Amino acid sequence: GPELPARAVAGRIVRHRLATVWELLGEVADDRSLRSEDVHQLRVATRRSLVALELFADLVDSREVKWFERQLRRIRRTAGEARDLDVLIERLAHDRAAATPSARADARPEAAKESRERKRLESLLRMLGRRREDARRPIRALHRKLADDDWPSRIDRLVEPLSSGGKRRFGRHARRRLAPLIRRFFRTADRRHRDAEDLHELRIEGKKLRYALEICGVVFDV
């Protein structure tokens, strides 16, 4: 709530979000079923953690924050290729299902064309399936590296100083830290969007603001 010490809230939220990233990274690294949703949720968790660190950056050790920011971006980039492949495979699988030969007797040429298209899609999906496994190997290697760096203990070092409390209330802190994110979003939204890159930037800023409101929305009357 708004009257809680900002440091106490920061400790709980930062710990939870970074621990979620670590849990999901382990699931993706160990998972042999190649569930696409796990990779997607891992990338979402890195973005949510980065926003939490930005909101509470003035309350925690800047050196530890910078380390986590580097690793979170590294995780997101490493998982990016696997996520792109997952999305492509899902779309092609949908196209393959749609390329079902017609049962009508007068549609033989069209049915033959659809059958050829389906075979091409099946061949492409087999090739991408092999690439899908390869794309997860860097994720497993990164998980081993961060395990050696003792990610859980670094979370403890980051949030332990926040247990001392402090006079600043969370409501005041949230309003002050949320304001720049709101201004940044509307600056991006008000610009003329000329291409896909501009729209992508607007989408990212919208996500950042949404993740920040997940944390700070409690301080506003609804």
Coordinates of C-alpha atoms in Angstrom, one line a residue:
G1 CA 0.0 0.0 0.0
P2 CA 1.0 3.7 -0.3
E3 CA 1.9 4.1 3.3
L4 CA 4.4 1.2 3.4
P5 CA 8.1 2.1 3.5
A6 CA 9.3 2.4 -0.1
R7 CA 12.4 0.3 0.7
A8 CA 10.4 -2.6 2.0
V9 CA 8.2 -2.6 -1.1
A10 CA 11.2 -2.4 -3.3
G11 CA 12.8 -5.4 -1.6
R12 CA 9.7 -7.6 -2.0
I13 CA 9.1 -6.7 -5.6
V14 CA 12.6 -6.8 -6.9
R15 CA 13.3 -10.1 -5.1
H16 CA 10.1 -11.7 -6.6
R17 CA 10.7 -10.5 -10.1
L18 CA 14.4 -11.5 -10.3
A19 CA 13.5 -14.9 -8.7
T20 CA 10.8 -15.4 -11.3
V21 CA 13.4 -14.8 -14.1
W22 CA 15.7 -17.4 -12.5
E23 CA 13.0 -20.0 -12.2
L24 CA 11.9 -19.5 -15.8
L25 CA 15.4 -19.6 -17.1
G26 CA 15.9 -22.9 -15.3
E27 CA 12.7 -24.3 -16.8
V28 CA 13.7 -23.3 -20.3
A29 CA 17.2 -24.7 -19.9
D30 CA 16.0 -28.0 -18.5
D31 CA 12.9 -28.4 -20.7
R32 CA 13.1 -31.0 -23.5
S33 CA 9.5 -30.6 -24.7
L34 CA 10.4 -27.2 -26.2
R35 CA 7.3 -25.4 -24.9
S36 CA 7.2 -22.1 -26.7
E37 CA 5.2 -20.4 -23.9
D38 CA 8.1 -20.9 -21.5
V39 CA 10.5 -18.9 -23.7
H40 CA 7.9 -16.2 -24.1
Q41 CA 7.3 -15.9 -20.4
L42 CA 11.0 -15.8 -19.7
R43 CA 11.4 -12.7 -22.0
V44 CA 8.4 -11.0 -20.4
A45 CA 9.9 -11.6 -17.0
T46 CA 13.2 -10.0 -18.0
R47 CA 11.3 -6.9 -19.1
R48 CA 9.2 -6.7 -15.9
S49 CA 12.4 -7.1 -13.8
L50 CA 14.1 -4.3 -15.7
V51 CA 11.2 -2.0 -15.1
A52 CA 11.2 -2.8 -11.3
L53 CA 15.0 -2.1 -11.2
E54 CA 14.4 1.2 -12.9
L55 CA 11.6 2.2 -10.5
F56 CA 13.7 1.5 -7.4
A57 CA 17.2 2.3 -8.8
D58 CA 17.7 5.1 -6.3
L59 CA 17.1 2.7 -3.3
V60 CA 19.6 -0.1 -4.2
D61 CA 23.3 -0.6 -4.8
S62 CA 23.9 0.8 -8.3
R63 CA 26.7 -1.7 -9.0
E64 CA 24.4 -4.7 -8.3
V65 CA 21.6 -3.1 -10.4
K66 CA 23.9 -2.6 -13.4
W67 CA 25.0 -6.3 -13.1
F68 CA 21.4 -7.5 -13.1
E69 CA 20.5 -5.1 -15.9
R70 CA 23.3 -6.5 -18.1
Q71 CA 22.3 -10.1 -17.4
L72 CA 18.6 -9.5 -17.9
R73 CA 19.2 -8.0 -21.3
R74 CA 21.6 -10.8 -22.1
I75 CA 18.9 -13.4 -21.2
R76 CA 16.3 -11.6 -23.4
R77 CA 18.7 -11.4 -26.4
T78 CA 19.7 -15.0 -26.0
A79 CA 16.1 -16.2 -25.8
G80 CA 15.2 -14.0 -28.7
E81 CA 16.2 -16.4 -31.5
A82 CA 14.4 -19.3 -29.8
R83 CA 11.2 -17.1 -29.5
D84 CA 11.4 -16.0 -33.1
L85 CA 11.6 -19.6 -34.2
D86 CA 8.7 -20.6 -32.0
V87 CA 6.5 -17.9 -33.5
L88 CA 7.5 -18.9 -37.1
I89 CA 6.9 -22.6 -36.4
E90 CA 3.5 -21.9 -34.9
R91 CA 2.5 -19.8 -38.0
L92 CA 3.7 -22.3 -40.5
A93 CA 2.0 -25.1 -38.6
H94 CA -1.3 -23.1 -38.9
D95 CA -0.7 -22.7 -42.6
R96 CA 0.0 -26.4 -43.0
A97 CA -3.3 -27.2 -41.3
A98 CA -5.1 -24.9 -43.7
A99 CA -3.4 -26.5 -46.7
T100 CA -5.8 -29.5 -46.6
P101 CA -6.6 -31.0 -50.1
S102 CA -10.2 -30.3 -51.1
A103 CA -12.5 -33.3 -51.2
R104 CA -14.6 -32.0 -54.1
A105 CA -14.3 -34.1 -57.3
D106 CA -14.0 -31.0 -59.5
A107 CA -11.2 -29.5 -57.5
R108 CA -8.4 -32.0 -58.4
P109 CA -5.9 -29.5 -59.7
E110 CA -6.4 -27.3 -56.6
A111 CA -6.1 -30.3 -54.3
A112 CA -2.8 -31.3 -56.0
K113 CA -1.5 -27.8 -55.5
E114 CA -2.6 -27.8 -51.8
S115 CA -0.9 -31.2 -51.3
R116 CA 2.4 -29.9 -52.7
E117 CA 2.2 -26.9 -50.6
R118 CA 1.5 -29.0 -47.5
K119 CA 4.6 -31.2 -48.2
R120 CA 6.8 -28.1 -48.6
L121 CA 5.5 -26.8 -45.3
E122 CA 6.1 -30.1 -43.6
S123 CA 9.7 -30.2 -44.9
L124 CA 10.3 -26.6 -43.7
L125 CA 8.8 -27.4 -40.3
R126 CA 11.2 -30.4 -39.9
M127 CA 14.2 -28.2 -40.6
L128 CA 13.0 -25.5 -38.3
G129 CA 12.3 -28.1 -35.6
R130 CA 16.0 -29.0 -35.7
R131 CA 17.0 -25.3 -35.5
R132 CA 14.6 -24.9 -32.6
E133 CA 16.7 -27.3 -30.4
D134 CA 19.9 -25.6 -31.5
A135 CA 18.5 -22.2 -30.5
R136 CA 18.0 -23.4 -26.9
R137 CA 21.6 -24.4 -26.4
P138 CA 22.8 -20.8 -25.7
I139 CA 20.1 -20.5 -23.1
R140 CA 21.3 -23.6 -21.4
A141 CA 24.9 -22.3 -21.5
L142 CA 23.8 -18.9 -20.1
H143 CA 21.9 -20.7 -17.3
R144 CA 25.1 -22.6 -16.3
K145 CA 27.1 -19.4 -16.4
L146 CA 24.7 -17.5 -14.2
A147 CA 24.5 -20.5 -11.8
D148 CA 28.3 -20.2 -11.4
D149 CA 27.8 -16.5 -10.7
D150 CA 25.3 -17.5 -8.0
W151 CA 22.3 -15.5 -9.2
P152 CA 20.2 -16.3 -6.0
S153 CA 22.9 -15.0 -3.7
R154 CA 23.3 -11.8 -5.8
I155 CA 19.6 -11.2 -5.3
D156 CA 20.1 -11.4 -1.5
R157 CA 23.0 -8.9 -1.7
L158 CA 20.9 -6.6 -3.8
V159 CA 17.8 -6.5 -1.6
E160 CA 19.3 -7.1 1.9
P161 CA 20.0 -3.4 2.5
L162 CA 16.3 -2.6 1.8
S163 CA 15.3 -4.5 5.0
S164 CA 16.3 -1.5 7.1
G165 CA 13.1 0.4 6.2
G166 CA 13.3 4.2 5.8
K167 CA 11.1 7.2 6.1
R168 CA 10.1 7.5 2.4
R169 CA 6.6 6.2 1.8
F170 CA 5.9 4.0 -1.2
G171 CA 3.1 6.3 -2.5
R172 CA 5.4 9.3 -2.7
H173 CA 8.1 7.2 -4.3
A174 CA 5.8 5.6 -6.8
R175 CA 4.4 9.0 -8.0
R176 CA 7.9 10.5 -8.4
R177 CA 9.4 7.5 -10.3
L178 CA 6.3 6.8 -12.4
A179 CA 6.1 10.3 -13.8
P180 CA 9.1 10.1 -16.2
L181 CA 7.8 6.8 -17.6
I182 CA 4.5 8.4 -18.4
R183 CA 6.1 11.4 -20.0
R184 CA 8.3 9.1 -22.1
F185 CA 5.4 7.0 -23.3
F186 CA 3.4 10.0 -24.4
R187 CA 6.4 11.6 -26.1
T188 CA 6.8 8.4 -28.1
A189 CA 3.1 8.2 -28.8
D190 CA 2.8 11.8 -30.0
R191 CA 5.6 11.4 -32.5
R192 CA 4.9 10.7 -36.2
H193 CA 5.3 7.0 -36.7
R194 CA 6.9 6.5 -40.1
D195 CA 7.8 2.8 -40.1
A196 CA 7.7 -0.5 -38.3
E197 CA 10.7 0.5 -36.1
D198 CA 8.8 3.5 -34.8
L199 CA 5.7 1.4 -34.0
H200 CA 7.9 -1.2 -32.3
E201 CA 9.4 1.5 -30.0
L202 CA 5.9 2.7 -29.1
R203 CA 4.9 -0.9 -28.3
I204 CA 8.0 -1.3 -26.0
E205 CA 7.3 2.0 -24.2
G206 CA 3.7 0.9 -23.7
K207 CA 4.8 -2.4 -22.2
K208 CA 7.2 -0.6 -19.8
L209 CA 4.5 1.7 -18.6
R210 CA 2.1 -1.3 -18.1
Y211 CA 4.7 -3.2 -16.1
A212 CA 5.4 -0.1 -14.0
L213 CA 1.6 0.4 -13.3
E214 CA 1.5 -3.2 -12.1
I215 CA 3.7 -2.0 -9.3
C216 CA 2.6 1.6 -8.8
G217 CA -1.1 1.5 -9.7
V218 CA -2.0 0.7 -6.0
V219 CA -1.1 4.3 -5.0
F220 CA -3.8 5.8 -7.2
D221 CA -7.5 6.1 -6.4
V222 CA -9.6 4.1 -8.9

